[in-house]
PDB file of C-alpha atoms in Angstrom:
ATOM      1  CA  UNK A   1      34.244  23.693  13.014  1.00 66.00           C
ATOM      2  CA  UNK A   2      32.931  20.617  14.930  1.00 76.00           C
ATOM      3  CA  UNK A   3      29.537  21.058  13.263  1.00 75.00           C
ATOM      4  CA  UNK A   4      31.172  21.259   9.829  1.00 75.00           C
ATOM      5  CA  UNK A   5      33.152  18.082  10.507  1.00 81.00           C
ATOM      6  CA  UNK A   6      29.990  16.333  11.715  1.00 86.00           C
ATOM      7  CA  UNK A   7      28.089  17.416   8.601  1.00 83.00           C
ATOM      8  CA  UNK A   8      30.859  16.257   6.272  1.00 87.00           C
ATOM      9  CA  UNK A   9      31.056  12.980   8.183  1.00 89.00           C
ATOM     10  CA  UNK A  10      27.315  12.413   7.772  1.00 90.00           C
ATOM     11  CA  UNK A  11      27.570  13.225   4.068  1.00 92.00           C
ATOM     12  CA  UNK A  12      30.488  10.815   3.652  1.00 91.00           C
ATOM     13  CA  UNK A  13      28.524   8.066   5.387  1.00 91.00           C
ATOM     14  CA  UNK A  14      25.494   8.735   3.194  1.00 92.00           C
ATOM     15  CA  UNK A  15      27.664   8.626   0.053  1.00 91.00           C
ATOM     16  CA  UNK A  16      29.146   5.312   1.204  1.00 91.00           C
ATOM     17  CA  UNK A  17      25.633   3.897   1.739  1.00 91.00           C
ATOM     18  CA  UNK A  18      24.683   5.134  -1.721  1.00 90.00           C
ATOM     19  CA  UNK A  19      27.558   3.103  -3.157  1.00 90.00           C
ATOM     20  CA  UNK A  20      26.784   0.010  -1.079  1.00 88.00           C
ATOM     21  CA  UNK A  21      22.991  -0.291  -0.962  1.00 87.00           C
ATOM     22  CA  UNK A  22      20.434  -1.003  -3.638  1.00 83.00           C
ATOM     23  CA  UNK A  23      18.713  -3.943  -5.297  1.00 81.00           C
ATOM     24  CA  UNK A  24      21.996  -5.790  -4.705  1.00 81.00           C
ATOM     25  CA  UNK A  25      23.826  -4.873  -1.504  1.00 84.00           C
ATOM     26  CA  UNK A  26      27.610  -4.669  -1.697  1.00 83.00           C
ATOM     27  CA  UNK A  27      29.871  -4.950   1.397  1.00 84.00           C
ATOM     28  CA  UNK A  28      31.729  -1.753   2.269  1.00 83.00           C
ATOM     29  CA  UNK A  29      35.037  -3.605   1.963  1.00 82.00           C
ATOM     30  CA  UNK A  30      34.168  -4.419  -1.649  1.00 82.00           C
ATOM     31  CA  UNK A  31      33.216  -0.782  -2.235  1.00 84.00           C
ATOM     32  CA  UNK A  32      36.626   0.351  -0.947  1.00 83.00           C
ATOM     33  CA  UNK A  33      38.404  -2.235  -3.119  1.00 83.00           C
ATOM     34  CA  UNK A  34      36.435  -1.155  -6.185  1.00 81.00           C
ATOM     35  CA  UNK A  35      37.269   2.525  -5.607  1.00 82.00           C
ATOM     36  CA  UNK A  36      40.905   2.321  -4.572  1.00 82.00           C
ATOM     37  CA  UNK A  37      42.266  -1.067  -5.658  1.00 77.00           C
ATOM     38  CA  UNK A  38      40.904  -1.358  -9.175  1.00 70.00           C
ATOM     39  CA  UNK A  39      38.694  -4.250  -8.121  1.00 64.00           C
ATOM     40  CA  UNK A  40      37.062  -6.540 -10.667  1.00 71.00           C
ATOM     41  CA  UNK A  41      33.966  -8.651 -10.672  1.00 76.00           C
ATOM     42  CA  UNK A  42      30.235  -7.994 -10.776  1.00 81.00           C
ATOM     43  CA  UNK A  43      30.071  -6.037  -7.503  1.00 79.00           C
ATOM     44  CA  UNK A  44      32.949  -3.774  -8.516  1.00 81.00           C
ATOM     45  CA  UNK A  45      31.273  -3.032 -11.844  1.00 83.00           C
ATOM     46  CA  UNK A  46      28.022  -2.160 -10.034  1.00 84.00           C
ATOM     47  CA  UNK A  47      29.886   0.223  -7.723  1.00 85.00           C
ATOM     48  CA  UNK A  48      32.103   2.012 -10.243  1.00 85.00           C
ATOM     49  CA  UNK A  49      29.920   1.778 -13.332  1.00 84.00           C
ATOM     50  CA  UNK A  50      26.475   2.507 -11.899  1.00 86.00           C
ATOM     51  CA  UNK A  51      26.447   3.747  -8.326  1.00 90.00           C
ATOM     52  CA  UNK A  52      29.510   6.000  -8.334  1.00 91.00           C
ATOM     53  CA  UNK A  53      28.252   8.208 -11.214  1.00 92.00           C
ATOM     54  CA  UNK A  54      24.789   8.221  -9.623  1.00 93.00           C
ATOM     55  CA  UNK A  55      26.244   9.333  -6.294  1.00 94.00           C
ATOM     56  CA  UNK A  56      28.366  12.083  -7.876  1.00 94.00           C
ATOM     57  CA  UNK A  57      25.313  13.365  -9.761  1.00 94.00           C
ATOM     58  CA  UNK A  58      23.346  13.275  -6.499  1.00 94.00           C
ATOM     59  CA  UNK A  59      26.008  15.341  -4.739  1.00 95.00           C
ATOM     60  CA  UNK A  60      25.942  17.975  -7.484  1.00 95.00           C
ATOM     61  CA  UNK A  61      22.143  18.132  -7.784  1.00 94.00           C
ATOM     62  CA  UNK A  62      21.674  18.227  -4.006  1.00 94.00           C
ATOM     63  CA  UNK A  63      24.183  21.061  -3.630  1.00 95.00           C
ATOM     64  CA  UNK A  64      22.488  23.027  -6.410  1.00 95.00           C
ATOM     65  CA  UNK A  65      18.995  22.626  -4.936  1.00 94.00           C
ATOM     66  CA  UNK A  66      20.080  23.335  -1.353  1.00 94.00           C
ATOM     67  CA  UNK A  67      21.931  26.538  -2.221  1.00 95.00           C
ATOM     68  CA  UNK A  68      19.177  27.646  -4.619  1.00 94.00           C
ATOM     69  CA  UNK A  69      16.651  27.323  -1.801  1.00 92.00           C
ATOM     70  CA  UNK A  70      18.801  29.332   0.628  1.00 93.00           C
ATOM     71  CA  UNK A  71      19.325  32.138  -1.892  1.00 93.00           C
ATOM     72  CA  UNK A  72      15.645  32.163  -2.902  1.00 90.00           C
ATOM     73  CA  UNK A  73      14.611  32.548   0.732  1.00 89.00           C
ATOM     74  CA  UNK A  74      17.226  35.261   1.233  1.00 89.00           C
ATOM     75  CA  UNK A  75      16.352  37.485  -1.710  1.00 86.00           C
ATOM     76  CA  UNK A  76      12.589  37.181  -1.095  1.00 83.00           C
ATOM     77  CA  UNK A  77      12.704  37.258   2.729  1.00 82.00           C
ATOM     78  CA  UNK A  78      10.258  34.350   2.590  1.00 80.00           C
ATOM     79  CA  UNK A  79      10.931  31.122   4.527  1.00 80.00           C
ATOM     80  CA  UNK A  80       8.622  29.200   2.162  1.00 77.00           C
ATOM     81  CA  UNK A  81      10.571  30.162  -0.963  1.00 79.00           C
ATOM     82  CA  UNK A  82      12.334  27.421  -2.913  1.00 82.00           C
ATOM     83  CA  UNK A  83      12.713  26.389  -6.555  1.00 85.00           C
ATOM     84  CA  UNK A  84       9.583  24.277  -6.073  1.00 80.00           C
ATOM     85  CA  UNK A  85       7.287  26.723  -4.291  1.00 77.00           C
ATOM     86  CA  UNK A  86       8.264  29.592  -6.621  1.00 80.00           C
ATOM     87  CA  UNK A  87       7.279  27.538  -9.658  1.00 83.00           C
ATOM     88  CA  UNK A  88      10.840  27.434 -11.031  1.00 84.00           C
ATOM     89  CA  UNK A  89      11.047  23.641 -11.127  1.00 84.00           C
ATOM     90  CA  UNK A  90       7.600  23.434 -12.717  1.00 87.00           C
ATOM     91  CA  UNK A  91       8.594  26.026 -15.327  1.00 90.00           C
ATOM     92  CA  UNK A  92      11.706  24.077 -16.237  1.00 86.00           C
ATOM     93  CA  UNK A  93       9.734  20.847 -16.374  1.00 86.00           C
ATOM     94  CA  UNK A  94       7.028  22.322 -18.601  1.00 90.00           C
ATOM     95  CA  UNK A  95       9.604  23.735 -21.031  1.00 90.00           C
ATOM     96  CA  UNK A  96      11.360  20.377 -21.261  1.00 86.00           C
ATOM     97  CA  UNK A  97       8.125  18.460 -21.875  1.00 88.00           C
ATOM     98  CA  UNK A  98       7.124  20.914 -24.618  1.00 88.00           C
ATOM     99  CA  UNK A  99      10.575  20.479 -26.193  1.00 87.00           C
ATOM    100  CA  UNK A 100      10.269  16.688 -26.024  1.00 85.00           C
ATOM    101  CA  UNK A 101       6.841  16.891 -27.663  1.00 85.00           C
ATOM    102  CA  UNK A 102       7.708  19.425 -30.363  1.00 86.00           C
ATOM    103  CA  UNK A 103      11.358  18.618 -31.113  1.00 84.00           C
ATOM    104  CA  UNK A 104      11.422  14.874 -30.342  1.00 79.00           C
ATOM    105  CA  UNK A 105      14.266  15.157 -27.842  1.00 76.00           C
ATOM    106  CA  UNK A 106      15.327  11.904 -26.195  1.00 70.00           C
ATOM    107  CA  UNK A 107      18.382  12.587 -23.992  1.00 71.00           C
ATOM    108  CA  UNK A 108      18.639  14.604 -20.765  1.00 67.00           C
ATOM    109  CA  UNK A 109      21.692  16.427 -22.133  1.00 70.00           C
ATOM    110  CA  UNK A 110      19.412  17.918 -24.814  1.00 75.00           C
ATOM    111  CA  UNK A 111      17.028  19.341 -22.198  1.00 74.00           C
ATOM    112  CA  UNK A 112      19.519  21.801 -20.679  1.00 74.00           C
ATOM    113  CA  UNK A 113      18.708  25.095 -22.403  1.00 80.00           C
ATOM    114  CA  UNK A 114      14.973  24.438 -22.357  1.00 86.00           C
ATOM    115  CA  UNK A 115      15.151  23.816 -18.601  1.00 82.00           C
ATOM    116  CA  UNK A 116      16.991  27.120 -18.127  1.00 80.00           C
ATOM    117  CA  UNK A 117      14.513  29.012 -20.293  1.00 84.00           C
ATOM    118  CA  UNK A 118      11.526  27.572 -18.429  1.00 87.00           C
ATOM    119  CA  UNK A 119      13.111  28.223 -15.028  1.00 82.00           C
ATOM    120  CA  UNK A 120      13.916  31.847 -15.920  1.00 81.00           C
ATOM    121  CA  UNK A 121      10.448  32.544 -17.331  1.00 87.00           C
ATOM    122  CA  UNK A 122       8.750  31.065 -14.252  1.00 86.00           C
ATOM    123  CA  UNK A 123      10.980  33.078 -11.882  1.00 80.00           C
ATOM    124  CA  UNK A 124      10.241  36.337 -13.704  1.00 80.00           C
ATOM    125  CA  UNK A 125       6.517  35.672 -13.823  1.00 84.00           C
ATOM    126  CA  UNK A 126       6.358  34.748 -10.121  1.00 79.00           C
ATOM    127  CA  UNK A 127       8.138  37.993  -9.226  1.00 75.00           C
ATOM    128  CA  UNK A 128       5.794  39.978 -11.471  1.00 77.00           C
ATOM    129  CA  UNK A 129       2.802  38.488  -9.635  1.00 76.00           C
ATOM    130  CA  UNK A 130       4.354  39.430  -6.287  1.00 69.00           C
ATOM    131  CA  UNK A 131       4.996  43.096  -7.065  1.00 68.00           C
ATOM    132  CA  UNK A 132       2.894  45.607  -5.166  1.00 64.00           C
ATOM    133  CA  UNK A 133       3.627  49.272  -5.871  1.00 59.00           C
ATOM    134  CA  UNK A 134       7.081  48.295  -7.062  1.00 58.00           C
ATOM    135  CA  UNK A 135       7.940  46.332  -3.890  1.00 62.00           C
ATOM    136  CA  UNK A 136       8.260  42.565  -3.624  1.00 62.00           C
ATOM    137  CA  UNK A 137       5.567  41.157  -1.323  1.00 63.00           C
ATOM    138  CA  UNK A 138       6.805  37.854   0.233  1.00 64.00           C
ATOM    139  CA  UNK A 139       3.265  36.563   0.881  1.00 65.00           C
ATOM    140  CA  UNK A 140       2.117  37.315  -2.669  1.00 72.00           C
ATOM    141  CA  UNK A 141       5.299  35.678  -3.954  1.00 71.00           C
ATOM    142  CA  UNK A 142       4.570  32.429  -2.112  1.00 70.00           C
ATOM    143  CA  UNK A 143       0.926  32.398  -3.220  1.00 75.00           C
ATOM    144  CA  UNK A 144       1.768  33.401  -6.807  1.00 77.00           C
ATOM    145  CA  UNK A 145       4.521  30.796  -7.030  1.00 79.00           C
ATOM    146  CA  UNK A 146       2.224  28.074  -5.744  1.00 79.00           C
ATOM    147  CA  UNK A 147      -0.521  28.992  -8.208  1.00 83.00           C
ATOM    148  CA  UNK A 148       2.022  29.174 -11.036  1.00 86.00           C
ATOM    149  CA  UNK A 149       3.345  25.752 -10.083  1.00 85.00           C
ATOM    150  CA  UNK A 150      -0.135  24.210 -10.190  1.00 86.00           C
ATOM    151  CA  UNK A 151      -0.951  25.834 -13.546  1.00 89.00           C
ATOM    152  CA  UNK A 152       2.319  24.697 -15.120  1.00 89.00           C
ATOM    153  CA  UNK A 153       1.895  21.174 -13.771  1.00 87.00           C
ATOM    154  CA  UNK A 154      -1.578  20.970 -15.304  1.00 89.00           C
ATOM    155  CA  UNK A 155      -0.262  22.241 -18.648  1.00 89.00           C
ATOM    156  CA  UNK A 156       2.562  19.713 -18.465  1.00 88.00           C
ATOM    157  CA  UNK A 157       0.047  16.910 -17.900  1.00 85.00           C
ATOM    158  CA  UNK A 158      -2.037  18.126 -20.840  1.00 88.00           C
ATOM    159  CA  UNK A 159       0.963  18.066 -23.203  1.00 86.00           C
ATOM    160  CA  UNK A 160       1.950  14.587 -22.032  1.00 85.00           C
ATOM    161  CA  UNK A 161      -1.565  13.193 -22.431  1.00 83.00           C
ATOM    162  CA  UNK A 162      -1.741  14.609 -25.961  1.00 81.00           C
ATOM    163  CA  UNK A 163       1.094  12.344 -27.094  1.00 79.00           C
ATOM    164  CA  UNK A 164       1.870   8.795 -25.978  1.00 78.00           C
ATOM    165  CA  UNK A 165       5.471   9.203 -27.129  1.00 76.00           C
ATOM    166  CA  UNK A 166       5.919  12.316 -24.991  1.00 77.00           C
ATOM    167  CA  UNK A 167       4.270  10.562 -22.053  1.00 75.00           C
ATOM    168  CA  UNK A 168       6.614   7.577 -22.343  1.00 73.00           C
ATOM    169  CA  UNK A 169       9.685   9.803 -22.747  1.00 72.00           C
ATOM    170  CA  UNK A 170       8.974  12.318 -19.999  1.00 75.00           C
ATOM    171  CA  UNK A 171       7.117  10.555 -17.202  1.00 74.00           C
ATOM    172  CA  UNK A 172      10.131   8.996 -15.483  1.00 71.00           C
ATOM    173  CA  UNK A 173      12.180  12.179 -15.858  1.00 73.00           C
ATOM    174  CA  UNK A 174       9.358  14.269 -14.386  1.00 78.00           C
ATOM    175  CA  UNK A 175       9.213  12.056 -11.301  1.00 78.00           C
ATOM    176  CA  UNK A 176      12.723  13.246 -10.426  1.00 82.00           C
ATOM    177  CA  UNK A 177      15.293  10.472 -10.412  1.00 84.00           C
ATOM    178  CA  UNK A 178      19.013   9.752 -10.207  1.00 88.00           C
ATOM    179  CA  UNK A 179      18.614   6.275 -11.699  1.00 84.00           C
ATOM    180  CA  UNK A 180      20.617   5.801 -14.873  1.00 79.00           C
ATOM    181  CA  UNK A 181      22.239   9.235 -14.622  1.00 84.00           C
ATOM    182  CA  UNK A 182      25.854   9.191 -15.759  1.00 83.00           C
ATOM    183  CA  UNK A 183      28.624  11.754 -15.696  1.00 87.00           C
ATOM    184  CA  UNK A 184      27.934  12.417 -19.389  1.00 85.00           C
ATOM    185  CA  UNK A 185      24.719  14.123 -18.264  1.00 84.00           C
ATOM    186  CA  UNK A 186      26.473  16.154 -15.566  1.00 89.00           C
ATOM    187  CA  UNK A 187      29.386  17.563 -17.589  1.00 88.00           C
ATOM    188  CA  UNK A 188      27.322  19.881 -19.847  1.00 85.00           C
ATOM    189  CA  UNK A 189      25.624  21.564 -16.854  1.00 87.00           C
ATOM    190  CA  UNK A 190      28.722  21.750 -14.655  1.00 91.00           C
ATOM    191  CA  UNK A 191      29.847  25.228 -15.866  1.00 91.00           C
ATOM    192  CA  UNK A 192      26.433  26.784 -15.233  1.00 90.00           C
ATOM    193  CA  UNK A 193      26.160  25.012 -11.890  1.00 93.00           C
ATOM    194  CA  UNK A 194      29.561  26.329 -10.792  1.00 94.00           C
ATOM    195  CA  UNK A 195      28.680  29.875 -11.938  1.00 95.00           C
ATOM    196  CA  UNK A 196      25.444  29.686  -9.936  1.00 94.00           C
ATOM    197  CA  UNK A 197      27.335  28.545  -6.815  1.00 95.00           C
ATOM    198  CA  UNK A 198      29.953  31.294  -7.190  1.00 95.00           C
ATOM    199  CA  UNK A 199      27.221  33.946  -7.521  1.00 94.00           C
ATOM    200  CA  UNK A 200      25.409  32.578  -4.474  1.00 94.00           C
ATOM    201  CA  UNK A 201      28.534  32.618  -2.314  1.00 94.00           C
ATOM    202  CA  UNK A 202      29.487  36.087  -3.536  1.00 94.00           C
ATOM    203  CA  UNK A 203      26.231  37.712  -2.397  1.00 93.00           C
ATOM    204  CA  UNK A 204      25.940  36.005   1.005  1.00 92.00           C
ATOM    205  CA  UNK A 205      26.989  39.101   3.042  1.00 89.00           C
ATOM    206  CA  UNK A 206      24.411  41.219   1.222  1.00 91.00           C
ATOM    207  CA  UNK A 207      21.666  38.665   1.970  1.00 90.00           C
ATOM    208  CA  UNK A 208      22.129  39.397   5.678  1.00 89.00           C
ATOM    209  CA  UNK A 209      21.441  43.064   4.976  1.00 88.00           C
ATOM    210  CA  UNK A 210      18.385  42.223   2.842  1.00 86.00           C
ATOM    211  CA  UNK A 211      16.890  40.334   5.776  1.00 82.00           C
ATOM    212  CA  UNK A 212      16.609  43.702   7.576  1.00 81.00           C
ATOM    213  CA  UNK A 213      14.365  45.093   4.831  1.00 79.00           C
ATOM    214  CA  UNK A 214      15.029  47.021   1.625  1.00 77.00           C
ATOM    215  CA  UNK A 215      15.263  50.445   3.280  1.00 81.00           C
ATOM    216  CA  UNK A 216      17.737  49.273   5.913  1.00 83.00           C
ATOM    217  CA  UNK A 217      19.802  47.426   3.306  1.00 80.00           C
ATOM    218  CA  UNK A 218      19.992  50.525   1.108  1.00 85.00           C
ATOM    219  CA  UNK A 219      20.993  52.620   4.128  1.00 85.00           C
ATOM    220  CA  UNK A 220      23.872  50.181   4.660  1.00 81.00           C
ATOM    221  CA  UNK A 221      25.005  50.722   1.077  1.00 84.00           C
ATOM    222  CA  UNK A 222      23.689  47.467  -0.375  1.00 84.00           C
ATOM    223  CA  UNK A 223      22.490  47.730  -4.023  1.00 87.00           C
ATOM    224  CA  UNK A 224      19.219  45.905  -3.425  1.00 83.00           C
ATOM    225  CA  UNK A 225      18.088  45.634  -7.049  1.00 81.00           C
ATOM    226  CA  UNK A 226      21.466  44.315  -8.196  1.00 87.00           C
ATOM    227  CA  UNK A 227      21.673  41.750  -5.389  1.00 88.00           C
ATOM    228  CA  UNK A 228      18.174  40.497  -6.170  1.00 84.00           C
ATOM    229  CA  UNK A 229      19.086  40.246  -9.852  1.00 83.00           C
ATOM    230  CA  UNK A 230      22.277  38.291  -9.126  1.00 89.00           C
ATOM    231  CA  UNK A 231      20.458  36.119  -6.594  1.00 88.00           C
ATOM    232  CA  UNK A 232      17.665  35.390  -9.043  1.00 84.00           C
ATOM    233  CA  UNK A 233      20.194  34.524 -11.737  1.00 86.00           C
ATOM    234  CA  UNK A 234      21.940  32.185  -9.301  1.00 90.00           C
ATOM    235  CA  UNK A 235      18.673  30.428  -8.428  1.00 89.00           C
ATOM    236  CA  UNK A 236      17.766  29.994 -12.105  1.00 85.00           C
ATOM    237  CA  UNK A 237      21.214  28.614 -13.003  1.00 89.00           C
ATOM    238  CA  UNK A 238      21.243  26.206 -10.070  1.00 92.00           C
ATOM    239  CA  UNK A 239      17.634  25.041 -10.358  1.00 89.00           C
ATOM    240  CA  UNK A 240      17.823  24.814 -14.152  1.00 85.00           C
ATOM    241  CA  UNK A 241      20.992  22.705 -13.943  1.00 87.00           C
ATOM    242  CA  UNK A 242      19.462  20.390 -11.333  1.00 90.00           C
ATOM    243  CA  UNK A 243      16.199  19.934 -13.226  1.00 86.00           C
ATOM    244  CA  UNK A 244      18.019  19.306 -16.515  1.00 83.00           C
ATOM    245  CA  UNK A 245      19.996  16.488 -14.900  1.00 87.00           C
ATOM    246  CA  UNK A 246      17.576  14.818 -12.495  1.00 87.00           C
ATOM    247  CA  UNK A 247      14.133  16.211 -13.240  1.00 84.00           C
ATOM    248  CA  UNK A 248      12.083  18.406 -10.879  1.00 84.00           C
ATOM    249  CA  UNK A 249      13.053  17.035  -7.450  1.00 87.00           C
ATOM    250  CA  UNK A 250      10.850  18.672  -4.823  1.00 80.00           C
ATOM    251  CA  UNK A 251      11.443  19.996  -1.302  1.00 84.00           C
ATOM    252  CA  UNK A 252      15.246  19.605  -1.081  1.00 90.00           C
ATOM    253  CA  UNK A 253      15.594  23.349  -1.711  1.00 89.00           C
ATOM    254  CA  UNK A 254      13.004  24.043   0.988  1.00 86.00           C
ATOM    255  CA  UNK A 255      14.217  21.626   3.660  1.00 87.00           C
ATOM    256  CA  UNK A 256      17.997  22.100   3.443  1.00 90.00           C
ATOM    257  CA  UNK A 257      18.084  25.808   4.466  1.00 91.00           C
ATOM    258  CA  UNK A 258      15.751  25.191   7.408  1.00 87.00           C
ATOM    259  CA  UNK A 259      17.843  22.249   8.583  1.00 87.00           C
ATOM    260  CA  UNK A 260      20.992  24.380   8.449  1.00 89.00           C
ATOM    261  CA  UNK A 261      19.271  27.262  10.294  1.00 88.00           C
ATOM    262  CA  UNK A 262      18.446  24.936  13.163  1.00 84.00           C
ATOM    263  CA  UNK A 263      22.130  24.084  13.524  1.00 86.00           C
ATOM    264  CA  UNK A 264      24.073  27.170  12.393  1.00 87.00           C
ATOM    265  CA  UNK A 265      21.605  30.036  12.708  1.00 86.00           C
ATOM    266  CA  UNK A 266      20.441  32.569  10.127  1.00 86.00           C
ATOM    267  CA  UNK A 267      23.763  34.134   9.108  1.00 87.00           C
ATOM    268  CA  UNK A 268      23.865  33.619   5.342  1.00 89.00           C
ATOM    269  CA  UNK A 269      27.665  33.489   5.430  1.00 90.00           C
ATOM    270  CA  UNK A 270      27.204  30.152   7.199  1.00 90.00           C
ATOM    271  CA  UNK A 271      23.774  29.223   5.850  1.00 92.00           C
ATOM    272  CA  UNK A 272      24.637  29.137   2.145  1.00 92.00           C
ATOM    273  CA  UNK A 273      27.873  27.104   2.536  1.00 92.00           C
ATOM    274  CA  UNK A 274      26.037  24.837   4.990  1.00 92.00           C
ATOM    275  CA  UNK A 275      23.493  24.038   2.279  1.00 93.00           C
ATOM    276  CA  UNK A 276      26.375  22.731   0.148  1.00 93.00           C
ATOM    277  CA  UNK A 277      26.472  19.887   2.681  1.00 93.00           C
ATOM    278  CA  UNK A 278      22.817  19.634   3.751  1.00 92.00           C
ATOM    279  CA  UNK A 279      21.389  19.557   0.204  1.00 93.00           C
ATOM    280  CA  UNK A 280      23.433  16.540  -0.986  1.00 95.00           C
ATOM    281  CA  UNK A 281      22.926  14.850   2.380  1.00 93.00           C
ATOM    282  CA  UNK A 282      19.133  15.052   2.123  1.00 91.00           C
ATOM    283  CA  UNK A 283      19.058  14.063  -1.549  1.00 94.00           C
ATOM    284  CA  UNK A 284      21.328  11.033  -1.148  1.00 93.00           C
ATOM    285  CA  UNK A 285      19.428   9.944   1.967  1.00 92.00           C
ATOM    286  CA  UNK A 286      16.137  10.114   0.029  1.00 91.00           C
ATOM    287  CA  UNK A 287      17.707   8.234  -2.898  1.00 92.00           C
ATOM    288  CA  UNK A 288      19.036   5.446  -0.648  1.00 91.00           C
ATOM    289  CA  UNK A 289      15.664   5.175   1.109  1.00 90.00           C
ATOM    290  CA  UNK A 290      13.914   4.925  -2.248  1.00 90.00           C
ATOM    291  CA  UNK A 291      16.134   1.986  -3.198  1.00 90.00           C
ATOM    292  CA  UNK A 292      15.381   0.091   0.021  1.00 88.00           C
ATOM    293  CA  UNK A 293      11.639   0.470   0.651  1.00 87.00           C
ATOM    294  CA  UNK A 294      10.466  -1.566  -2.368  1.00 81.00           C
ATOM    295  CA  UNK A 295      13.488  -3.736  -3.123  1.00 80.00           C
ATOM    296  CA  UNK A 296      14.390  -5.135  -5.623  1.00 80.00           C
ATOM    297  CA  UNK A 297      12.576  -2.276  -7.378  1.00 82.00           C
ATOM    298  CA  UNK A 298      12.985   1.345  -6.269  1.00 84.00           C
ATOM    299  CA  UNK A 299      11.103   4.607  -5.817  1.00 85.00           C
ATOM    300  CA  UNK A 300      12.350   7.704  -7.618  1.00 86.00           C
ATOM    301  CA  UNK A 301      14.075  10.199  -5.346  1.00 88.00           C
ATOM    302  CA  UNK A 302      11.553  12.890  -6.322  1.00 85.00           C
ATOM    303  CA  UNK A 303       8.701  10.759  -4.945  1.00 84.00           C
ATOM    304  CA  UNK A 304      10.528  10.070  -1.675  1.00 87.00           C
ATOM    305  CA  UNK A 305      11.525  13.717  -1.176  1.00 85.00           C
ATOM    306  CA  UNK A 306       7.961  14.878  -1.864  1.00 80.00           C
ATOM    307  CA  UNK A 307       6.549  12.311   0.582  1.00 81.00           C
ATOM    308  CA  UNK A 308       8.946  13.467   3.304  1.00 77.00           C
ATOM    309  CA  UNK A 309       8.830  17.169   2.437  1.00 72.00           C
ATOM    310  CA  UNK A 310       5.069  17.705   2.272  1.00 69.00           C
ATOM    311  CA  UNK A 311       4.627  17.580   6.083  1.00 74.00           C
ATOM    312  CA  UNK A 312       7.528  20.021   6.430  1.00 68.00           C
ATOM    313  CA  UNK A 313       5.831  22.479   4.066  1.00 65.00           C
ATOM    314  CA  UNK A 314       2.608  22.232   6.086  1.00 68.00           C
ATOM    315  CA  UNK A 315       4.458  22.905   9.356  1.00 69.00           C
ATOM    316  CA  UNK A 316       6.350  25.868   7.884  1.00 63.00           C
ATOM    317  CA  UNK A 317       3.197  27.352   6.328  1.00 59.00           C
ATOM    318  CA  UNK A 318       1.447  27.179   9.705  1.00 67.00           C
ATOM    319  CA  UNK A 319       4.448  28.771  11.411  1.00 64.00           C
ATOM    320  CA  UNK A 320       4.544  31.618   8.878  1.00 55.00           C
ATOM    321  CA  UNK A 321       0.791  32.163   9.239  1.00 54.00           C
ATOM    322  CA  UNK A 322       1.242  32.588  12.990  1.00 58.00           C
TER     323      UNK A 322
END
């Protein structure tokens, strides 16, 4: 309980900083007035009209990516698994860029079903690459997902370079950003995001059994194939929702589960709910940092998270190799 309170306190502080900091800093007293006293003026409009929707979207996207990473690592028994390293984010991004190029889409709300389709196709293909005699090989999954990610990213670049309009429309979205995101973008994906979270929480006890191996899990009465199917569906729904809203934000799904493991241990009954706090915390922290390092401009949250997450991936890969 103390750890949960501390985590929620850190998340609350990060959300407050997200409302207060940016190209124009706003005092916390003004933030409180704008939220609870119907404040007026330029600062109040900045807080309620721009930063509050951005913060709410960041909370939702961070929760989706954090939980998706925990479930992906659980069903694959691979500590390097995440929506990024399995190629799911890249699949969603490629599908969206193709849709922008072919169908002339212009709004993030129109990307939703293409993001889901791309995420699902990438997840299925990565699992197909990792099968060995019918069993899922965690090492092959990580390698196959990484190769798939690189291939899809190169195809995405080729489509964008083939059309200046597609390049202009997609390049900022592909960087992964919360800038300009409103609640109108979040509402269409909220049902699928909630379904993905419910599925993830429902299978958490079974993920503990899966960590013992397929044979041991089956001996304990766990339907391994069904749990993997539900877990995969959860990851696709969560990652697809996040990518549709904010673009392919990297490393949050990888870092959040490992951060929670350091604090709460490997019990998925604590790990998955813990990622509901750690994911938004990491995403909002990266977003706030991106606003401050090059003020009055800003860096997209996807760039900041990739810059911070790349060393983590290298450390984890070395640990797994040992």
